[in-house]
mmCIF file of C-alpha atoms in Angstrom:
data_model
loop_
_atom_site.group_PDB
_atom_site.id
_atom_site.type_symbol
_atom_site.label_atom_id
_atom_site.label_comp_id
_atom_site.label_asym_id
_atom_site.label_seq_id
_atom_site.Cartn_x
_atom_site.Cartn_y
_atom_site.Cartn_z
ATOM 1 C CA UNK A 9 89.063 67.000 46.456
ATOM 2 C CA UNK A 10 88.600 70.679 47.126
ATOM 3 C CA UNK A 11 90.004 72.797 44.394
ATOM 4 C CA UNK A 12 90.946 76.428 44.827
ATOM 5 C CA UNK A 13 92.042 78.007 41.587
ATOM 6 C CA UNK A 14 93.856 81.285 41.255
ATOM 7 C CA UNK A 15 93.662 82.831 37.824
ATOM 8 C CA UNK A 16 97.343 83.662 37.383
ATOM 9 C CA UNK A 17 100.518 82.010 38.621
ATOM 10 C CA UNK A 18 102.734 84.990 37.798
ATOM 11 C CA UNK A 19 101.867 88.632 37.206
ATOM 12 C CA UNK A 20 104.043 91.634 36.461
ATOM 13 C CA UNK A 21 102.429 95.048 36.813
ATOM 14 C CA UNK A 22 103.583 98.638 36.827
ATOM 15 C CA UNK A 23 103.343 101.014 39.765
ATOM 16 C CA UNK A 24 99.962 102.715 39.837
ATOM 17 C CA UNK A 25 98.122 100.057 37.859
ATOM 18 C CA UNK A 26 94.877 98.575 39.130
ATOM 19 C CA UNK A 27 95.369 94.851 39.638
ATOM 20 C CA UNK A 28 92.752 92.125 39.944
ATOM 21 C CA UNK A 29 93.554 88.726 41.453
ATOM 22 C CA UNK A 30 90.836 86.159 40.992
ATOM 23 C CA UNK A 31 90.113 83.066 43.057
ATOM 24 C CA UNK A 32 87.495 80.367 42.532
ATOM 25 C CA UNK A 33 86.652 77.407 44.777
ATOM 26 C CA UNK A 34 84.516 74.455 43.776
ATOM 27 C CA UNK A 35 83.378 73.042 47.129
ATOM 28 C CA UNK A 36 80.615 75.436 48.152
ATOM 29 C CA UNK A 37 82.687 76.730 51.063
ATOM 30 C CA UNK A 38 81.279 79.608 53.068
ATOM 31 C CA UNK A 39 84.573 81.240 53.947
ATOM 32 C CA UNK A 40 87.228 82.628 51.664
ATOM 33 C CA UNK A 41 90.471 84.371 52.497
ATOM 34 C CA UNK A 42 93.253 86.353 50.880
ATOM 35 C CA UNK A 43 96.748 86.142 52.370
ATOM 36 C CA UNK A 44 100.089 87.475 51.337
ATOM 37 C CA UNK A 45 103.230 85.510 52.045
ATOM 38 C CA UNK A 46 106.634 87.102 52.414
ATOM 39 C CA UNK A 47 109.869 85.364 53.488
ATOM 40 C CA UNK A 48 110.337 85.383 57.247
ATOM 41 C CA UNK A 49 106.892 86.848 57.871
ATOM 42 C CA UNK A 50 104.659 83.849 57.401
ATOM 43 C CA UNK A 51 101.152 84.357 56.094
ATOM 44 C CA UNK A 52 99.362 87.615 56.774
ATOM 45 C CA UNK A 53 95.632 87.961 56.323
ATOM 46 C CA UNK A 54 94.505 90.762 54.033
ATOM 47 C CA UNK A 55 90.732 90.240 53.879
ATOM 48 C CA UNK A 56 88.278 87.442 54.428
ATOM 49 C CA UNK A 57 84.653 86.795 53.626
ATOM 50 C CA UNK A 58 82.210 84.522 55.406
ATOM 51 C CA UNK A 59 79.311 85.022 53.024
ATOM 52 C CA UNK A 60 78.452 86.474 49.654
ATOM 53 C CA UNK A 61 78.797 90.265 49.648
ATOM 54 C CA UNK A 62 80.289 90.150 53.155
ATOM 55 C CA UNK A 63 83.882 91.082 53.846
ATOM 56 C CA UNK A 64 86.049 91.662 56.861
ATOM 57 C CA UNK A 65 89.445 93.318 57.142
ATOM 58 C CA UNK A 66 92.340 91.181 58.172
ATOM 59 C CA UNK A 67 95.663 92.317 59.559
ATOM 60 C CA UNK A 68 96.961 94.261 56.540
ATOM 61 C CA UNK A 69 94.028 95.580 54.453
ATOM 62 C CA UNK A 70 95.600 98.908 53.501
ATOM 63 C CA UNK A 71 95.939 99.337 49.757
ATOM 64 C CA UNK A 72 93.630 96.401 49.016
ATOM 65 C CA UNK A 73 89.939 95.809 48.505
ATOM 66 C CA UNK A 74 87.911 92.675 47.806
ATOM 67 C CA UNK A 75 84.746 91.609 46.072
ATOM 68 C CA UNK A 76 82.564 88.567 46.621
ATOM 69 C CA UNK A 77 79.554 88.676 44.322
ATOM 70 C CA UNK A 78 79.194 84.906 44.092
ATOM 71 C CA UNK A 79 79.857 82.271 46.689
ATOM 72 C CA UNK A 80 82.553 80.538 44.696
ATOM 73 C CA UNK A 81 84.537 83.615 43.686
ATOM 74 C CA UNK A 82 86.608 85.991 45.781
ATOM 75 C CA UNK A 83 88.582 88.751 44.103
ATOM 76 C CA UNK A 84 91.424 90.810 45.514
ATOM 77 C CA UNK A 85 91.922 94.278 44.075
ATOM 78 C CA UNK A 86 94.993 96.443 44.331
ATOM 79 C CA UNK A 87 93.611 99.899 43.598
ATOM 80 C CA UNK A 88 96.991 101.425 42.747
ATOM 81 C CA UNK A 89 99.795 98.908 42.834
ATOM 82 C CA UNK A 90 103.001 99.818 44.635
ATOM 83 C CA UNK A 91 106.372 98.090 44.784
ATOM 84 C CA UNK A 92 105.693 97.220 48.448
ATOM 85 C CA UNK A 93 102.896 94.973 47.222
ATOM 86 C CA UNK A 94 105.305 92.711 45.382
ATOM 87 C CA UNK A 95 104.604 89.395 47.065
ATOM 88 C CA UNK A 96 103.074 85.927 46.833
ATOM 89 C CA UNK A 97 99.289 86.088 47.198
ATOM 90 C CA UNK A 98 97.431 83.040 48.442
ATOM 91 C CA UNK A 99 93.700 82.491 48.305
ATOM 92 C CA UNK A 100 92.064 79.960 50.626
ATOM 93 C CA UNK A 101 88.630 78.645 51.462
ATOM 94 C CA UNK A 102 87.155 76.736 54.385
ATOM 95 C CA UNK A 103 83.861 75.087 55.178
ATOM 96 C CA UNK A 104 83.507 76.187 58.782
ATOM 97 C CA UNK A 105 84.899 78.840 61.044
ATOM 98 C CA UNK A 106 86.984 76.926 63.511
ATOM 99 C CA UNK A 107 90.557 75.770 63.235
ATOM 100 C CA UNK A 108 89.283 72.251 62.847
ATOM 101 C CA UNK A 109 87.891 73.278 59.501
ATOM 102 C CA UNK A 110 91.094 73.377 57.507
ATOM 103 C CA UNK A 111 92.006 76.033 55.004
ATOM 104 C CA UNK A 112 92.354 74.867 51.401
ATOM 105 C CA UNK A 113 94.802 77.016 49.496
ATOM 106 C CA UNK A 114 95.288 77.815 45.862
ATOM 107 C CA UNK A 115 98.749 77.583 44.311
ATOM 108 C CA UNK A 116 99.340 81.293 44.694
ATOM 109 C CA UNK A 117 99.948 84.269 42.451
ATOM 110 C CA UNK A 118 103.407 85.745 42.486
ATOM 111 C CA UNK A 119 102.944 89.437 41.814
ATOM 112 C CA UNK A 120 105.824 91.696 40.872
ATOM 113 C CA UNK A 121 105.209 95.439 40.783
ATOM 114 C CA UNK A 122 107.865 97.416 38.939
ATOM 115 C CA UNK B 16 101.040 91.749 70.689
ATOM 116 C CA UNK B 17 100.054 88.386 69.372
ATOM 117 C CA UNK B 18 102.713 86.130 67.975
ATOM 118 C CA UNK B 19 103.834 82.592 67.314
ATOM 119 C CA UNK B 20 107.494 81.658 67.517
ATOM 120 C CA UNK B 21 109.038 78.716 65.712
ATOM 121 C CA UNK B 22 112.607 77.970 64.625
ATOM 122 C CA UNK B 23 113.480 79.274 61.182
ATOM 123 C CA UNK B 24 115.289 76.109 60.128
ATOM 124 C CA UNK B 25 115.734 72.539 61.310
ATOM 125 C CA UNK B 26 118.047 69.922 59.794
ATOM 126 C CA UNK B 27 117.604 66.170 60.193
ATOM 127 C CA UNK B 28 118.691 62.916 58.629
ATOM 128 C CA UNK B 29 116.523 60.660 56.490
ATOM 129 C CA UNK B 30 114.869 57.985 58.646
ATOM 130 C CA UNK B 31 115.242 59.996 61.858
ATOM 131 C CA UNK B 32 112.694 61.775 64.050
ATOM 132 C CA UNK B 33 112.378 65.551 64.217
ATOM 133 C CA UNK B 34 110.359 67.888 66.411
ATOM 134 C CA UNK B 35 109.339 71.392 65.357
ATOM 135 C CA UNK B 36 108.331 73.604 68.265
ATOM 136 C CA UNK B 37 105.871 76.455 68.365
ATOM 137 C CA UNK B 38 105.214 78.817 71.257
ATOM 138 C CA UNK B 39 102.387 81.292 71.130
ATOM 139 C CA UNK B 40 101.295 84.517 72.736
ATOM 140 C CA UNK B 41 97.692 85.359 71.902
ATOM 141 C CA UNK B 42 94.917 87.256 73.642
ATOM 142 C CA UNK B 43 92.582 84.299 73.237
ATOM 143 C CA UNK B 44 93.223 80.764 72.147
ATOM 144 C CA UNK B 45 91.060 78.056 70.671
ATOM 145 C CA UNK B 46 93.552 75.707 69.068
ATOM 146 C CA UNK B 47 96.752 75.186 67.083
ATOM 147 C CA UNK B 48 97.001 74.069 63.471
ATOM 148 C CA UNK B 49 99.960 72.847 61.442
ATOM 149 C CA UNK B 50 100.443 73.262 57.701
ATOM 150 C CA UNK B 51 103.073 71.951 55.304
ATOM 151 C CA UNK B 52 104.281 73.880 52.287
ATOM 152 C CA UNK B 53 106.678 72.555 49.660
ATOM 153 C CA UNK B 54 108.724 75.066 47.682
ATOM 154 C CA UNK B 55 106.494 76.627 45.050
ATOM 155 C CA UNK B 56 103.428 74.861 46.376
ATOM 156 C CA UNK B 57 100.329 75.664 48.386
ATOM 157 C CA UNK B 58 100.168 75.177 52.153
ATOM 158 C CA UNK B 59 98.330 71.995 53.043
ATOM 159 C CA UNK B 60 96.643 71.204 56.348
ATOM 160 C CA UNK B 61 98.321 68.604 58.569
ATOM 161 C CA UNK B 62 96.661 68.682 61.973
ATOM 162 C CA UNK B 63 94.703 70.624 64.566
ATOM 163 C CA UNK B 64 94.877 70.453 68.362
ATOM 164 C CA UNK B 65 92.191 72.039 70.501
ATOM 165 C CA UNK B 66 92.855 69.974 73.608
ATOM 166 C CA UNK B 67 96.049 69.181 75.467
ATOM 167 C CA UNK B 68 97.828 66.052 74.389
ATOM 168 C CA UNK B 69 99.101 64.216 71.371
ATOM 169 C CA UNK B 70 97.242 63.719 68.080
ATOM 170 C CA UNK B 71 98.708 61.089 65.765
ATOM 171 C CA UNK B 72 98.195 60.831 62.026
ATOM 172 C CA UNK B 73 100.476 58.275 60.472
ATOM 173 C CA UNK B 74 104.108 59.401 60.632
ATOM 174 C CA UNK B 75 103.082 62.851 61.857
ATOM 175 C CA UNK B 76 101.964 63.742 65.382
ATOM 176 C CA UNK B 77 101.070 67.066 66.934
ATOM 177 C CA UNK B 78 101.121 68.003 70.594
ATOM 178 C CA UNK B 79 99.588 70.857 72.546
ATOM 179 C CA UNK B 80 100.065 72.141 76.081
ATOM 180 C CA UNK B 81 97.712 75.048 76.732
ATOM 181 C CA UNK B 82 99.196 75.733 80.157
ATOM 182 C CA UNK B 83 102.642 76.203 78.578
ATOM 183 C CA UNK B 84 101.341 77.992 75.443
ATOM 184 C CA UNK B 85 103.361 75.486 73.485
ATOM 185 C CA UNK B 86 102.927 72.923 70.793
ATOM 186 C CA UNK B 87 105.059 70.822 68.511
ATOM 187 C CA UNK B 88 104.906 68.804 65.340
ATOM 188 C CA UNK B 89 106.701 65.465 65.419
ATOM 189 C CA UNK B 90 107.743 63.810 62.185
ATOM 190 C CA UNK B 91 108.922 60.202 62.321
ATOM 191 C CA UNK B 92 110.745 58.028 59.803
ATOM 192 C CA UNK B 93 111.716 61.090 57.854
ATOM 193 C CA UNK B 94 111.616 60.840 54.078
ATOM 194 C CA UNK B 95 113.195 63.184 51.559
ATOM 195 C CA UNK B 96 109.702 64.240 50.465
ATOM 196 C CA UNK B 97 109.166 65.718 53.954
ATOM 197 C CA UNK B 98 111.599 68.504 53.044
ATOM 198 C CA UNK B 99 109.312 71.528 53.209
ATOM 199 C CA UNK B 100 108.363 74.482 55.360
ATOM 200 C CA UNK B 101 106.069 73.856 58.311
ATOM 201 C CA UNK B 102 103.813 76.529 59.768
ATOM 202 C CA UNK B 103 101.973 76.622 63.060
ATOM 203 C CA UNK B 104 98.851 78.778 63.219
ATOM 204 C CA UNK B 105 96.669 79.680 66.179
ATOM 205 C CA UNK B 106 92.945 80.339 66.415
ATOM 206 C CA UNK B 107 92.240 83.204 68.765
ATOM 207 C CA UNK B 108 88.900 84.672 69.829
ATOM 208 C CA UNK B 109 87.700 84.972 66.251
ATOM 209 C CA UNK B 110 86.728 81.764 64.532
ATOM 210 C CA UNK B 111 87.819 83.020 61.159
ATOM 211 C CA UNK B 112 91.255 84.399 61.750
ATOM 212 C CA UNK B 113 94.463 82.497 62.252
ATOM 213 C CA UNK B 114 97.703 83.965 63.524
ATOM 214 C CA UNK B 115 100.626 82.328 61.721
ATOM 215 C CA UNK B 116 104.181 81.583 62.704
ATOM 216 C CA UNK B 117 106.918 82.566 60.256
ATOM 217 C CA UNK B 118 107.516 78.952 59.296
ATOM 218 C CA UNK B 119 110.252 76.355 59.862
ATOM 219 C CA UNK B 120 112.228 75.124 56.892
ATOM 220 C CA UNK B 121 112.957 71.428 57.366
ATOM 221 C CA UNK B 122 116.096 70.247 55.582
ATOM 222 C CA UNK B 123 116.574 66.505 55.317
ATOM 223 C CA UNK B 124 119.952 65.014 54.544
ATOM 224 C CA UNK B 125 120.423 61.514 53.140
#
């Protein structure tokens, strides 16, 4: 079974702090994604990566950056956390690029910025 | 803009059949996926339709009509464990990006 592990289940940070969310997958998948999930809005793509050191902006990249130094690890960075970034963050990976290559999600990190 | 519309909530009775609809408006379209998410859990992949017609996987089936920009997820013999949120997601021109619906919360009553 594919396992996608997010380092923290819950995080509480203060406004202005730099926040790191870590994600590791164990199936040698090429593609990794960071989403945020908010009630009534579904999942919105922040950034994705289709190869080591490659990254592409998703729909809502503002205020975020990412790092992919190794194939199995994809980090999301909030440079200066704001209360508007309080949300559930989901990491996912996939083998291929088409919809028929399903996304495998981690259990999420619920981030609260106070 | 690009969007997927699905009902916010559907209620059904244990043992019954329920259909969750999804209509989409996208600039390009490759296929429609469905994911299930239990409260507090991760979304899990259910099905993918690239061609028109019905795809069946056990108690779950998914249908696509490209000409109508419409799809649905059909759940049969509902069980209490099927209580969850269901998301449709569309592949557009890019192979890597999905556009997601807001999700349908399925409530099952005994």
